[in-house]
Tab-separated table of C-alpha atoms and ligand atoms in Angstrom:
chain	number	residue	atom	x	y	z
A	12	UNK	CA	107.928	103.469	107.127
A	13	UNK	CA	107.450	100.457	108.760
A	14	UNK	CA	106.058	98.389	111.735
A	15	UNK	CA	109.017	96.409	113.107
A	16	UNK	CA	110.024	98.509	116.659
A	17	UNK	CA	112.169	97.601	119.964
A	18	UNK	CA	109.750	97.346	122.635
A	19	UNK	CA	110.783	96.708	126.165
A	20	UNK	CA	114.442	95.976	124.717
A	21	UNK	CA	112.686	93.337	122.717
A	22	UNK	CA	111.992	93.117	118.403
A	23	UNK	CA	108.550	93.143	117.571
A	24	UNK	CA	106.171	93.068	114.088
A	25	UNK	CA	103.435	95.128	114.926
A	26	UNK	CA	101.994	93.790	118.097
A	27	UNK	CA	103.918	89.966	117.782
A	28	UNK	CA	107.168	89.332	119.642
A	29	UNK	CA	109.708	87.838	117.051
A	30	UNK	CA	112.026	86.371	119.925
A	31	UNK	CA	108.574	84.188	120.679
A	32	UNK	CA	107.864	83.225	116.832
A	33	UNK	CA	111.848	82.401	116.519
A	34	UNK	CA	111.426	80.135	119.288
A	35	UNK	CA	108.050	78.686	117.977
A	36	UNK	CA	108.494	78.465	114.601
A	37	UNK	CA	112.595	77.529	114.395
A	38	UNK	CA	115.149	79.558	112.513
A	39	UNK	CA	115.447	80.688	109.580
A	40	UNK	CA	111.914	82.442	109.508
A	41	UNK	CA	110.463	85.489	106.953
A	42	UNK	CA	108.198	87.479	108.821
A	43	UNK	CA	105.949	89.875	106.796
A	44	UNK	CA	104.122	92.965	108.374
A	45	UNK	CA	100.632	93.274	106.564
A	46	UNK	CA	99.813	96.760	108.363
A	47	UNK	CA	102.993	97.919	106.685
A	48	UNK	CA	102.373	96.496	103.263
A	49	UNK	CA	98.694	98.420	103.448
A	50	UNK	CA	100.266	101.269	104.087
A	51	UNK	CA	103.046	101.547	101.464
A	52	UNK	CA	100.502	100.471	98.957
A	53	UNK	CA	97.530	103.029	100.468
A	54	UNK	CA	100.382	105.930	100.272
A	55	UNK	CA	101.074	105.192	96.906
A	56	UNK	CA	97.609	104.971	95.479
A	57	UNK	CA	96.457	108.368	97.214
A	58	UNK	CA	99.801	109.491	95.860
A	59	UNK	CA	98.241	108.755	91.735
A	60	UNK	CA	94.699	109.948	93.088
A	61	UNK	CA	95.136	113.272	90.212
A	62	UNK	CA	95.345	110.247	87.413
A	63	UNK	CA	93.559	107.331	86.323
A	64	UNK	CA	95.994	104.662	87.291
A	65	UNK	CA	96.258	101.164	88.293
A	66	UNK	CA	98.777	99.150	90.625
A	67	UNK	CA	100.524	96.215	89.095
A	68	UNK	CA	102.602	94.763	91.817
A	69	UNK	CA	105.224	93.110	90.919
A	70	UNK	CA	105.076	89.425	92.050
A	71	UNK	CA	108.535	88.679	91.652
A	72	UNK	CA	109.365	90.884	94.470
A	73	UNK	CA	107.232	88.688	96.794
A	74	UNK	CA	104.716	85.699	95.599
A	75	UNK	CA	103.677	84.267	98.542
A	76	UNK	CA	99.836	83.641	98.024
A	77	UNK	CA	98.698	85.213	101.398
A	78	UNK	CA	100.663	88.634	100.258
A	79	UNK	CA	99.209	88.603	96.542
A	80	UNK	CA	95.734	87.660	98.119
A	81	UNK	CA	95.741	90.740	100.205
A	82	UNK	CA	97.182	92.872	97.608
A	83	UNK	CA	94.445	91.528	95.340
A	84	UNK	CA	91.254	92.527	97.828
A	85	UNK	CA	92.756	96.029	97.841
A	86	UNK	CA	92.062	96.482	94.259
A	87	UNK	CA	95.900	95.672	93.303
A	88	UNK	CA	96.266	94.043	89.433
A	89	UNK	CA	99.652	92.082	88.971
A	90	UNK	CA	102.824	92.559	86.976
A	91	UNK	CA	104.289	89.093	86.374
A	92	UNK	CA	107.333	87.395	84.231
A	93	UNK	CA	105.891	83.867	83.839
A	94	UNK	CA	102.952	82.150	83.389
A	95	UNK	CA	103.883	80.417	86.871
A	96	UNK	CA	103.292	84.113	88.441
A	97	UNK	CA	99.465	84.074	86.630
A	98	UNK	CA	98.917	80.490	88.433
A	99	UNK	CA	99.759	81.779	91.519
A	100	UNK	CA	97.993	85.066	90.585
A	101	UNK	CA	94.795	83.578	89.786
A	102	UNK	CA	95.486	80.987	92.893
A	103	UNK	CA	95.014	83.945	95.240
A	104	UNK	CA	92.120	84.993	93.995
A	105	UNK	CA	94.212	87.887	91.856
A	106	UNK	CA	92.071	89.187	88.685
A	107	UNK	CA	94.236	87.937	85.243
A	108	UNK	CA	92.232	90.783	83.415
A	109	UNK	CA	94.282	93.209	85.753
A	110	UNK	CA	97.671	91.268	85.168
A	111	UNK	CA	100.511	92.870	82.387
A	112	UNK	CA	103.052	89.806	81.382
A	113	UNK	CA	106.500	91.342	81.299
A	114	UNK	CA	110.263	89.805	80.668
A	115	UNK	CA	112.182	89.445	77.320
A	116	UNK	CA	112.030	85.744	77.079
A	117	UNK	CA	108.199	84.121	77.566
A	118	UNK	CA	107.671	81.255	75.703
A	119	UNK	CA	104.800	79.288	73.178
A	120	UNK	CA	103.063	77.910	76.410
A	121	UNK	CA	103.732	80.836	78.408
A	122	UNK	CA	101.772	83.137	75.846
A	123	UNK	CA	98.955	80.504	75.458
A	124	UNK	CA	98.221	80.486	78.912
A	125	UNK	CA	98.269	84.114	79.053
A	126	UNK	CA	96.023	84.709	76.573
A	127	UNK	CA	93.519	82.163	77.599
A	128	UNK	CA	92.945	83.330	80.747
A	129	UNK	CA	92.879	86.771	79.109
A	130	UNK	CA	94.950	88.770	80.681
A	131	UNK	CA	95.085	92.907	80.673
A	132	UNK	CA	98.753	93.182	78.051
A	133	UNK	CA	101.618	91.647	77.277
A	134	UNK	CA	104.383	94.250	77.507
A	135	UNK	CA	106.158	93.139	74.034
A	136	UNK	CA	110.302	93.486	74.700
A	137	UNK	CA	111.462	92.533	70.929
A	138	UNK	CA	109.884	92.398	67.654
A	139	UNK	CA	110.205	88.455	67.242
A	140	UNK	CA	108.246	88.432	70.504
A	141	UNK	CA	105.257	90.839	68.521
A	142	UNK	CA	105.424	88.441	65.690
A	143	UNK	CA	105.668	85.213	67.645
A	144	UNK	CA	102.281	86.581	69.632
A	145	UNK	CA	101.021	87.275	66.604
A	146	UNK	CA	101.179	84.126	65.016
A	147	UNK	CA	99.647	82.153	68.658
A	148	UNK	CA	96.834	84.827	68.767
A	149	UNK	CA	95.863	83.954	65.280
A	150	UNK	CA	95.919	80.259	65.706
A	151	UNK	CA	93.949	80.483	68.717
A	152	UNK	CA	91.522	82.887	66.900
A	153	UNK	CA	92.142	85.464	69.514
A	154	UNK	CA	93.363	89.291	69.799
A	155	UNK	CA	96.493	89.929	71.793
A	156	UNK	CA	96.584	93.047	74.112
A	157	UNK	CA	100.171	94.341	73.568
A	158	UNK	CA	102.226	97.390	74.744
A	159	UNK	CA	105.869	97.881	73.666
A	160	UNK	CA	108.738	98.160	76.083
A	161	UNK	CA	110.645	101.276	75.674
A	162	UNK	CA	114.129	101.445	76.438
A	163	UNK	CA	114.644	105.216	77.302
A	164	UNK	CA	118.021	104.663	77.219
A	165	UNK	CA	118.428	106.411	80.676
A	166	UNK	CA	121.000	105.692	83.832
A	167	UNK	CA	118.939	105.209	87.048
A	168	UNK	CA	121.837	104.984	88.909
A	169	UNK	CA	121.494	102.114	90.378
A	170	UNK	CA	123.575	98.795	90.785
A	171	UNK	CA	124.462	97.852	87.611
A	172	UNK	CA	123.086	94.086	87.926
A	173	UNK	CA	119.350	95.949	88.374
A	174	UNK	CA	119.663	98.859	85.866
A	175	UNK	CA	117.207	98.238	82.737
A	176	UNK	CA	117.114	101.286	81.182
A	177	UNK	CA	120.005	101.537	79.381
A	178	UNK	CA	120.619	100.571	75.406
A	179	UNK	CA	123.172	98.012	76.863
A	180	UNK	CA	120.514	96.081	78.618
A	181	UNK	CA	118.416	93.152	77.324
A	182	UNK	CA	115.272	95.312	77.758
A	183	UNK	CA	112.644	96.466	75.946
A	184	UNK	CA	113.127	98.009	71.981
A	185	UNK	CA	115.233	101.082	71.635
A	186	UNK	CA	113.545	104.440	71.878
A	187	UNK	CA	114.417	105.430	68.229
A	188	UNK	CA	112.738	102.107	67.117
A	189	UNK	CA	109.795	102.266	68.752
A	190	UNK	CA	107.421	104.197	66.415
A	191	UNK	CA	108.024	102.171	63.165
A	192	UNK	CA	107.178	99.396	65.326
A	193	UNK	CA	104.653	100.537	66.176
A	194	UNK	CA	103.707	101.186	62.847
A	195	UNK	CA	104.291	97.843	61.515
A	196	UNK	CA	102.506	96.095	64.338
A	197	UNK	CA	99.398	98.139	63.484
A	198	UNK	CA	98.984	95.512	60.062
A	199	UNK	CA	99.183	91.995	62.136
A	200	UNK	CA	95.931	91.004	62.396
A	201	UNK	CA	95.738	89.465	65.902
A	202	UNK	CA	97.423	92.365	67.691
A	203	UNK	CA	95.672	95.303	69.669
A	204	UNK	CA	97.928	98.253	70.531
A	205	UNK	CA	96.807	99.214	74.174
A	206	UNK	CA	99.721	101.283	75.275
A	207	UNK	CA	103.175	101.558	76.220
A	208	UNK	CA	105.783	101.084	78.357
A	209	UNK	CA	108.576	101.271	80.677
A	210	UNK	CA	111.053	100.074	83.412
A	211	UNK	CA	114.414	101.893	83.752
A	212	UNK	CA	115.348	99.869	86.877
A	213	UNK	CA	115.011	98.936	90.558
A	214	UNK	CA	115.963	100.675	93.942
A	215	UNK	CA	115.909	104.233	92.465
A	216	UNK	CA	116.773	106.659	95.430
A	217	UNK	CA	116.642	109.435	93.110
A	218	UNK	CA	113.691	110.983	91.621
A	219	UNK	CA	115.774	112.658	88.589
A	220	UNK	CA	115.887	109.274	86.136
A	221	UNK	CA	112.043	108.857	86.558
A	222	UNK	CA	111.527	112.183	85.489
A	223	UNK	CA	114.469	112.102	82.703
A	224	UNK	CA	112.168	108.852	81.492
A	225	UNK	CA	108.966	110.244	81.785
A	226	UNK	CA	110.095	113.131	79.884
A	227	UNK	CA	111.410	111.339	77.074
A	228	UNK	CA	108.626	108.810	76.740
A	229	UNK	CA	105.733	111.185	77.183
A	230	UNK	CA	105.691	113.000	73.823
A	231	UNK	CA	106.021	109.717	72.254
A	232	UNK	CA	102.846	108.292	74.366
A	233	UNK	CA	100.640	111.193	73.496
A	234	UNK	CA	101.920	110.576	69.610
A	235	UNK	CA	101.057	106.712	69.863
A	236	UNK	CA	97.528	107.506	71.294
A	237	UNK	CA	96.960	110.030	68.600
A	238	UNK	CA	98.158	107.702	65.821
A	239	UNK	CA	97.196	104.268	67.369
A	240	UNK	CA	94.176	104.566	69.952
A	241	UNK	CA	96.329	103.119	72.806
A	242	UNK	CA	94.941	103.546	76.262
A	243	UNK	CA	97.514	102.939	78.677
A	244	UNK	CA	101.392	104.317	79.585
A	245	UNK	CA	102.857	102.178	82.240
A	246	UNK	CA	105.613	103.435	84.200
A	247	UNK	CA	107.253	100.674	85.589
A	248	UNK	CA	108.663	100.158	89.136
A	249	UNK	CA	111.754	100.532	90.539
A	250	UNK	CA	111.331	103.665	93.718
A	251	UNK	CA	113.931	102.903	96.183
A	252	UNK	CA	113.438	102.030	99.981
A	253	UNK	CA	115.755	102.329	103.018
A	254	UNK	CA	118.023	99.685	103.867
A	255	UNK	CA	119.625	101.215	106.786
A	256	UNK	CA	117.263	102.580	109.109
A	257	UNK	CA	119.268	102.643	112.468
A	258	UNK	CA	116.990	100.784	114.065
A	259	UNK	CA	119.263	99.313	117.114
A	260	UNK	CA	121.265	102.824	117.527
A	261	UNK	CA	117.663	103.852	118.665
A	262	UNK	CA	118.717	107.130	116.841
A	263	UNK	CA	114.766	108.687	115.651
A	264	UNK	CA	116.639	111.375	113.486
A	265	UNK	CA	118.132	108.558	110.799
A	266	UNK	CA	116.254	110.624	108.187
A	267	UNK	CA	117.341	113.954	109.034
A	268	UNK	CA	120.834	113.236	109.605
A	269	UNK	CA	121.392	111.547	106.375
A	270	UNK	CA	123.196	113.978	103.294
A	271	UNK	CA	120.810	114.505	100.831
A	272	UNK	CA	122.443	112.303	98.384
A	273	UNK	CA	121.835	109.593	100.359
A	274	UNK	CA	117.904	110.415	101.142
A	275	UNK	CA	115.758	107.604	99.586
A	276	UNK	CA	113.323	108.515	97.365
A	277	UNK	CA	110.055	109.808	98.852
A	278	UNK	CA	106.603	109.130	97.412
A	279	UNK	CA	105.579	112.314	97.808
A	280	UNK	CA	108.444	113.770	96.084
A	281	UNK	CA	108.080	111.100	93.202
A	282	UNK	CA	104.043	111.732	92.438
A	283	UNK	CA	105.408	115.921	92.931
A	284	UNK	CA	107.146	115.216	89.815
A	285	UNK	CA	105.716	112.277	87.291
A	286	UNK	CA	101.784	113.154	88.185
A	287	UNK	CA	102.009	116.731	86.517
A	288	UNK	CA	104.010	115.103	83.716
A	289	UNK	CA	101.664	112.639	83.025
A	290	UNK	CA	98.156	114.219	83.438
A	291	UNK	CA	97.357	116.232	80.612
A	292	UNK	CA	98.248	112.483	78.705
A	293	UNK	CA	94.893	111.398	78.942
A	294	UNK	CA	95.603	108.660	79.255
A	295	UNK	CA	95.566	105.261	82.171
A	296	UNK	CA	98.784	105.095	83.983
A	297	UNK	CA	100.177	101.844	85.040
A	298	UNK	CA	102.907	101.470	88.054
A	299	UNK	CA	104.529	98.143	88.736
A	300	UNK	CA	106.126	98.411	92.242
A	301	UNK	CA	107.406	95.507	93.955
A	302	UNK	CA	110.468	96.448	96.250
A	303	UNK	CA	108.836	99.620	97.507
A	304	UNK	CA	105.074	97.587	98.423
A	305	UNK	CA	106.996	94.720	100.149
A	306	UNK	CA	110.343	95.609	100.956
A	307	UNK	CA	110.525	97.479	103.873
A	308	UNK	CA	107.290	94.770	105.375
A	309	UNK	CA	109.632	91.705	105.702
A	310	UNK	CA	112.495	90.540	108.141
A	311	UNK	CA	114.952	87.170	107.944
A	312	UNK	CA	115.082	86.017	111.642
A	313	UNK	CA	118.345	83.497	111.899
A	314	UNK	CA	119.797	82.591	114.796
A	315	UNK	CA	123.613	82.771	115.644
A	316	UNK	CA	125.156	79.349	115.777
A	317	UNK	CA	129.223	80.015	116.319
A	318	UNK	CA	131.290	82.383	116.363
A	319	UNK	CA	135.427	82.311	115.056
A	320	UNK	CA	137.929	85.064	115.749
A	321	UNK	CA	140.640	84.679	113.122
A	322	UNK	CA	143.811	86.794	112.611
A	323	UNK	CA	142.270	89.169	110.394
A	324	UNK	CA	138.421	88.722	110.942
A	325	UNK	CA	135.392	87.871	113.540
A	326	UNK	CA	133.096	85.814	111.776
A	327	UNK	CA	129.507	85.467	113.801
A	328	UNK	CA	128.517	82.569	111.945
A	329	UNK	CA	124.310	82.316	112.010
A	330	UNK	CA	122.369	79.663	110.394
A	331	UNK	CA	120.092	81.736	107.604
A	332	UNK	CA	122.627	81.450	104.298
A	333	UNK	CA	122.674	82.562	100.781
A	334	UNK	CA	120.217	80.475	100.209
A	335	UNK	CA	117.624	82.224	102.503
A	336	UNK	CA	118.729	85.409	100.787
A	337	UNK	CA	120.395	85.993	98.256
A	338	UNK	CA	120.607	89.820	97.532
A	339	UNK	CA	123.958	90.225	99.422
A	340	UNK	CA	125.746	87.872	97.104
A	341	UNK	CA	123.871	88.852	94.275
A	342	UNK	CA	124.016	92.095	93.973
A	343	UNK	CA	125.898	93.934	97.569
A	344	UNK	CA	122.567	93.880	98.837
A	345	UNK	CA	122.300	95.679	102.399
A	346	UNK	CA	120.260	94.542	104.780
A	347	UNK	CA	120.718	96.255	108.894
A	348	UNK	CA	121.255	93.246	111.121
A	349	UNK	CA	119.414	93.528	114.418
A	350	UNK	CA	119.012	91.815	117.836
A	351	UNK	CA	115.797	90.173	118.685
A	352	UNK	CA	116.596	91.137	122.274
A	353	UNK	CA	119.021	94.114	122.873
A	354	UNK	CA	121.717	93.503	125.341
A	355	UNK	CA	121.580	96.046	128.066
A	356	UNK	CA	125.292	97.522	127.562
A	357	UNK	CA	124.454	97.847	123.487
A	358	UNK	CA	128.143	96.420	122.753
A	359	UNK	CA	129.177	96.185	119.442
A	360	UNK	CA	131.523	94.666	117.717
A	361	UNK	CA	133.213	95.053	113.731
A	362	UNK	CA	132.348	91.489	112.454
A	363	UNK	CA	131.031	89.385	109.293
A	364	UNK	CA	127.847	87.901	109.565
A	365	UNK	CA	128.189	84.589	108.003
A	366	UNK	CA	125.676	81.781	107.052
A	367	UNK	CA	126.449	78.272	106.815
A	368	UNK	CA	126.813	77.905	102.631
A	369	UNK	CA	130.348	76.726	101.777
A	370	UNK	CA	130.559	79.453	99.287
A	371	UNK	CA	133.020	82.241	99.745
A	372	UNK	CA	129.567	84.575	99.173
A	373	UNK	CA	127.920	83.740	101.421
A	374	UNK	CA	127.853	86.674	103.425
A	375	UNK	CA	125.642	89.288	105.055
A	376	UNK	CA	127.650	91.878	105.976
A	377	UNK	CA	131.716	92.353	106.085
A	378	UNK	CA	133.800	94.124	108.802
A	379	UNK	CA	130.324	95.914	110.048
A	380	UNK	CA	129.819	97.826	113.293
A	381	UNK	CA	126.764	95.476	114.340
A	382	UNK	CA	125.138	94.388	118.394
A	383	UNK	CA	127.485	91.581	119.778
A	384	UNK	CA	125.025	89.083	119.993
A	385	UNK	CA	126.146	85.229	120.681
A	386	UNK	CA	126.074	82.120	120.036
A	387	UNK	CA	122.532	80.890	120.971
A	388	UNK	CA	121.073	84.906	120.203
A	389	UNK	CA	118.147	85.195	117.560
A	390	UNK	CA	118.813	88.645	115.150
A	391	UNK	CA	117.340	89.867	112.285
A	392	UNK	CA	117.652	90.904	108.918
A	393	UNK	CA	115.905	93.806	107.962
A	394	UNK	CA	113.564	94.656	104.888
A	395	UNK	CA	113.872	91.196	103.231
A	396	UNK	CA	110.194	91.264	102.466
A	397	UNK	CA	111.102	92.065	98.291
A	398	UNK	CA	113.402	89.902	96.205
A	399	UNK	CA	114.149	87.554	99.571
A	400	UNK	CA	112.177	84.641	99.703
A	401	UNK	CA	111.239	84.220	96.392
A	402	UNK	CA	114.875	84.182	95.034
A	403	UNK	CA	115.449	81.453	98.082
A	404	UNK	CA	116.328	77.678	96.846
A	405	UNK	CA	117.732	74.716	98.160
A	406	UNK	CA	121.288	74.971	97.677
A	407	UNK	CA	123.502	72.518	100.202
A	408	UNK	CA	119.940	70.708	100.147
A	409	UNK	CA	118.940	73.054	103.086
A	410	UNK	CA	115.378	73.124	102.852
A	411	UNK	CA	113.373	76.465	102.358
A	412	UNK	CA	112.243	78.524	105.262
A	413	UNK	CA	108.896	79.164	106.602
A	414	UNK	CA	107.144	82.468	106.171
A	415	UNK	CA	104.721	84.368	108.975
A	416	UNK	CA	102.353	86.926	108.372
A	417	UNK	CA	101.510	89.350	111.336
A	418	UNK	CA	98.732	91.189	111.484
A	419	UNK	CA	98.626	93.380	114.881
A	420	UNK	CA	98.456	90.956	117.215
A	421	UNK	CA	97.797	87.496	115.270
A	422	UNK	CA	100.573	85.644	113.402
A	423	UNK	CA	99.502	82.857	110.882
A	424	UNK	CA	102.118	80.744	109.109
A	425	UNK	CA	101.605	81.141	105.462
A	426	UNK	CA	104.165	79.208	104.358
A	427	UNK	CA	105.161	75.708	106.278
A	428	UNK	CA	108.993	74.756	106.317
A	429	UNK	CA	109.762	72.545	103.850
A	430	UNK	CA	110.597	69.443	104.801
A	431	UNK	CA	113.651	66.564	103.970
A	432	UNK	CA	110.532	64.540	102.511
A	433	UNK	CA	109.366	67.713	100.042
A	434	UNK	CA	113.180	68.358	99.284
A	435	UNK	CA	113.669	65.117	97.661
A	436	UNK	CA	109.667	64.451	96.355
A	437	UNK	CA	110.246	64.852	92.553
A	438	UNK	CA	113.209	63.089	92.094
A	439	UNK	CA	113.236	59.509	90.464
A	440	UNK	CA	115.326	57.186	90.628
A	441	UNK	CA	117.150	56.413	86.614
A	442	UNK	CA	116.735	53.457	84.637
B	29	LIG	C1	111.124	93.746	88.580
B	29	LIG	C2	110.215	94.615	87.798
B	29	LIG	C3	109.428	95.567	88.443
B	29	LIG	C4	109.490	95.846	89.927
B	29	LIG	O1	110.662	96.485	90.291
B	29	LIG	P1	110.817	97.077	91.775
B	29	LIG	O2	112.163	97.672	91.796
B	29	LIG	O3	110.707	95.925	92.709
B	29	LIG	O4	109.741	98.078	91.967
B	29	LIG	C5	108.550	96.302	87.663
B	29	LIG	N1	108.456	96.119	86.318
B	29	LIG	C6	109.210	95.204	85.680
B	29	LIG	C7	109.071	95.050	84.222
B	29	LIG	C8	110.114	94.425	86.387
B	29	LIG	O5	110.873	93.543	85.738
């Protein structure tokens, strides 16, 4: 599940010890595993191998150039939600004709850019977005590839802030609108109907809302391809990963002993279930994972500055804040906080694990069993490789962190830490 293991009493990626790149490289530090982000994507691929499919990875989940470049020499086309996400896309060396432009607000620029470095489809999310690519395909002489989001109008059960696939949400066009839209879109001139699709949310740990989706949507797919040629039904992203993993309790059975509620979603089990549903289709299925390729492949190393013992609290105060990552804040993101270096008795203690942000939020875990590591200790946070870095800024003008990636033995820094000087760069001074 992933390549992060203790090791002598001491963390390591793959073959790299992360007490050695803490000390190297300074705290806070992302470290990405590439051996693990080749193997979720490998096991998800083999997974499909029944359809004729293509991975769009979603970039927001993790842009870094060195990640997209790999993803891109394994064959790997690109979901993005800007036309900043195609730079960087095409920056890696990332095919734009394998690239689907998502998100419910893109703008005139954003669409021109997209369709001049022709890109695979726009996934449409309202009809003043069909019209408005319309009218830019036309002036620029040029045919727009176009799917329409569906809103299945289905609860993935998932924290509210990243459920999609409801008719409460901003996304996509409701399921009952969708074939008169369809219909009317087949008159604008500068529009090509290529296919359809969805995305009913993100961290899924059950398999029933896919297949609720999939069920609902399929009919309506096979209809559209009947009635409109379309080629392509993409499926969004959104399978779930572990969060807790046990890692320090050195407890192997953390799968076994969890209730089955609680049991992330497998691939296995997923493909078990969508690939029959989607086969007899006919036609190219698209998947957009983000969290599942990169989640699991990434860890926050901070280091523990202080710690307080109030009345009511200990507070282990480290110096990675909500600015490093944001997910607990944002959304009661969990993330299992590790010691670099276990301490030979294993004490723990019931603490918050603070950063340094003077914001109330600003928190990685409250009143949780963790090691009791000190002052002057390196830990880690586990699976930040999705949604982590790339939701980072520079809030209490703390500059952003560096990023590593391992591969077995070799680390390379493919990010520097940004510094004071690159903090302050674009700002003038008024008139
Ligand atoms: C964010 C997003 C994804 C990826 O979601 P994950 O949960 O990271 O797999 C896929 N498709 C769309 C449209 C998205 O907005």
């Amino acid at each position: 599940m992933h390549d992060f293991h203790y090791q002598d009493g001491s963390l390591y990626c793959e073959g790299v010890n992360l007490e050695s790149l803490a000390k190297e490289h300074a705290t806070p530090l992302y470290v990405y595993s590439s051996a693990t982000i080749h193997s979720h994507y490998d096991r998800l691929d083999s997974s499909l191998e029944e359809l004729d499919h293509q991975i769009e990875y979603a970039v927001k989940a993790n842009s870094n150039l060195s990640i997209l470049k790999l993803l891109a020499e394994k064959g790997s086309g690109f979901d993005i939600v800007s036309a900043g996400e195609l730079y960087r896309v095409m920056a890696a060396g990332g095919d734009p004709a394998k690239c689907t432009f998502a998100g419910v607000g893109k703008t005139r620029e954003e669409i021109k850019y997209a369709l001049k470095h022709q890109i695979y489809a726009f996934n449409v999310e309202s009809e003043a977005e069909l019209r408005f690519i319309d009218e830019i395909a036309s002036k620029m002489d040029l045919i727009a590839p176009v799917a329409i989001r569906v809103n299945p109008n289905v609860d993935a059960k998932t924290h509210k802030y990243i459920s999609t696939g409801k008719s409460e949400n901003k996304f996509g066009i409701e399921f009952e609108a969708v074939e008169a839209l369809y219909e009317s879109a087949s008159h604008f001139t500068n529009i090509h109907l290529k296919g359809i699709q969805m995305h009913i949310g993100s961290q899924l740990t059950s398999v029933k809302p896919f297949i609720e989706a999939v069920e609902k949507v399929a009919p309506l797919a096979a209809k559209l391809k009947e009635r409109h040629g379309i080629e392509f039904f993409s499926i969004g992203g959104g399978i779930g990963i572990v969060y807790d993993t046990s890692l320090d309790s050195g407890r192997e059975d953390w799968w076994t002993h969890k209730k089955d509620e609680d049991r992330p979603l497998t691939v296995n089990q997923y493909a078990k279930e969508v690939v029959p549903r989607l086969k007899k289709l006919g036609l190219k299925i698209l998947l957009e994972p983000g969290r599942f390729i990169v989640g699991n492949a990434g860890v926050l190393l901070s280091t523990c500055l202080y710690e307080k013992r109030g009345n009511a609290k200990t507070f282990k105060i480290v110096d990675a804040g909500m600015n490093d990552l944001i997910r607990p804040a944002l959304y009661e993101g969990y993330h299992e906080i590790v010691p670099l270096k276990q301490n030979k008795s294993h004490s723990h203690a019931i603490v918050d694990v603070v950063g340094p942000i003077c914001e109330t939020g600003d928190f990685f875990c409250q009143d949780r069993e963790v090691a009791n590591f000190k002052p002057g200790d390196h830990i880690a946070l586990m699976s930040c490789g999705a949604y982590g870095f790339t939701m980072a800024s520079t809030y209490n003008s703390r500059p952003l962190a560096a990023e590593i990636l391992v591969d077995q033995d070799q680390a390379s820094v493919i990010r520097r830490r940004q510094t004071y000087e690159e903090m302050i760069d674009s700002e003038r001074e008024a008139l």
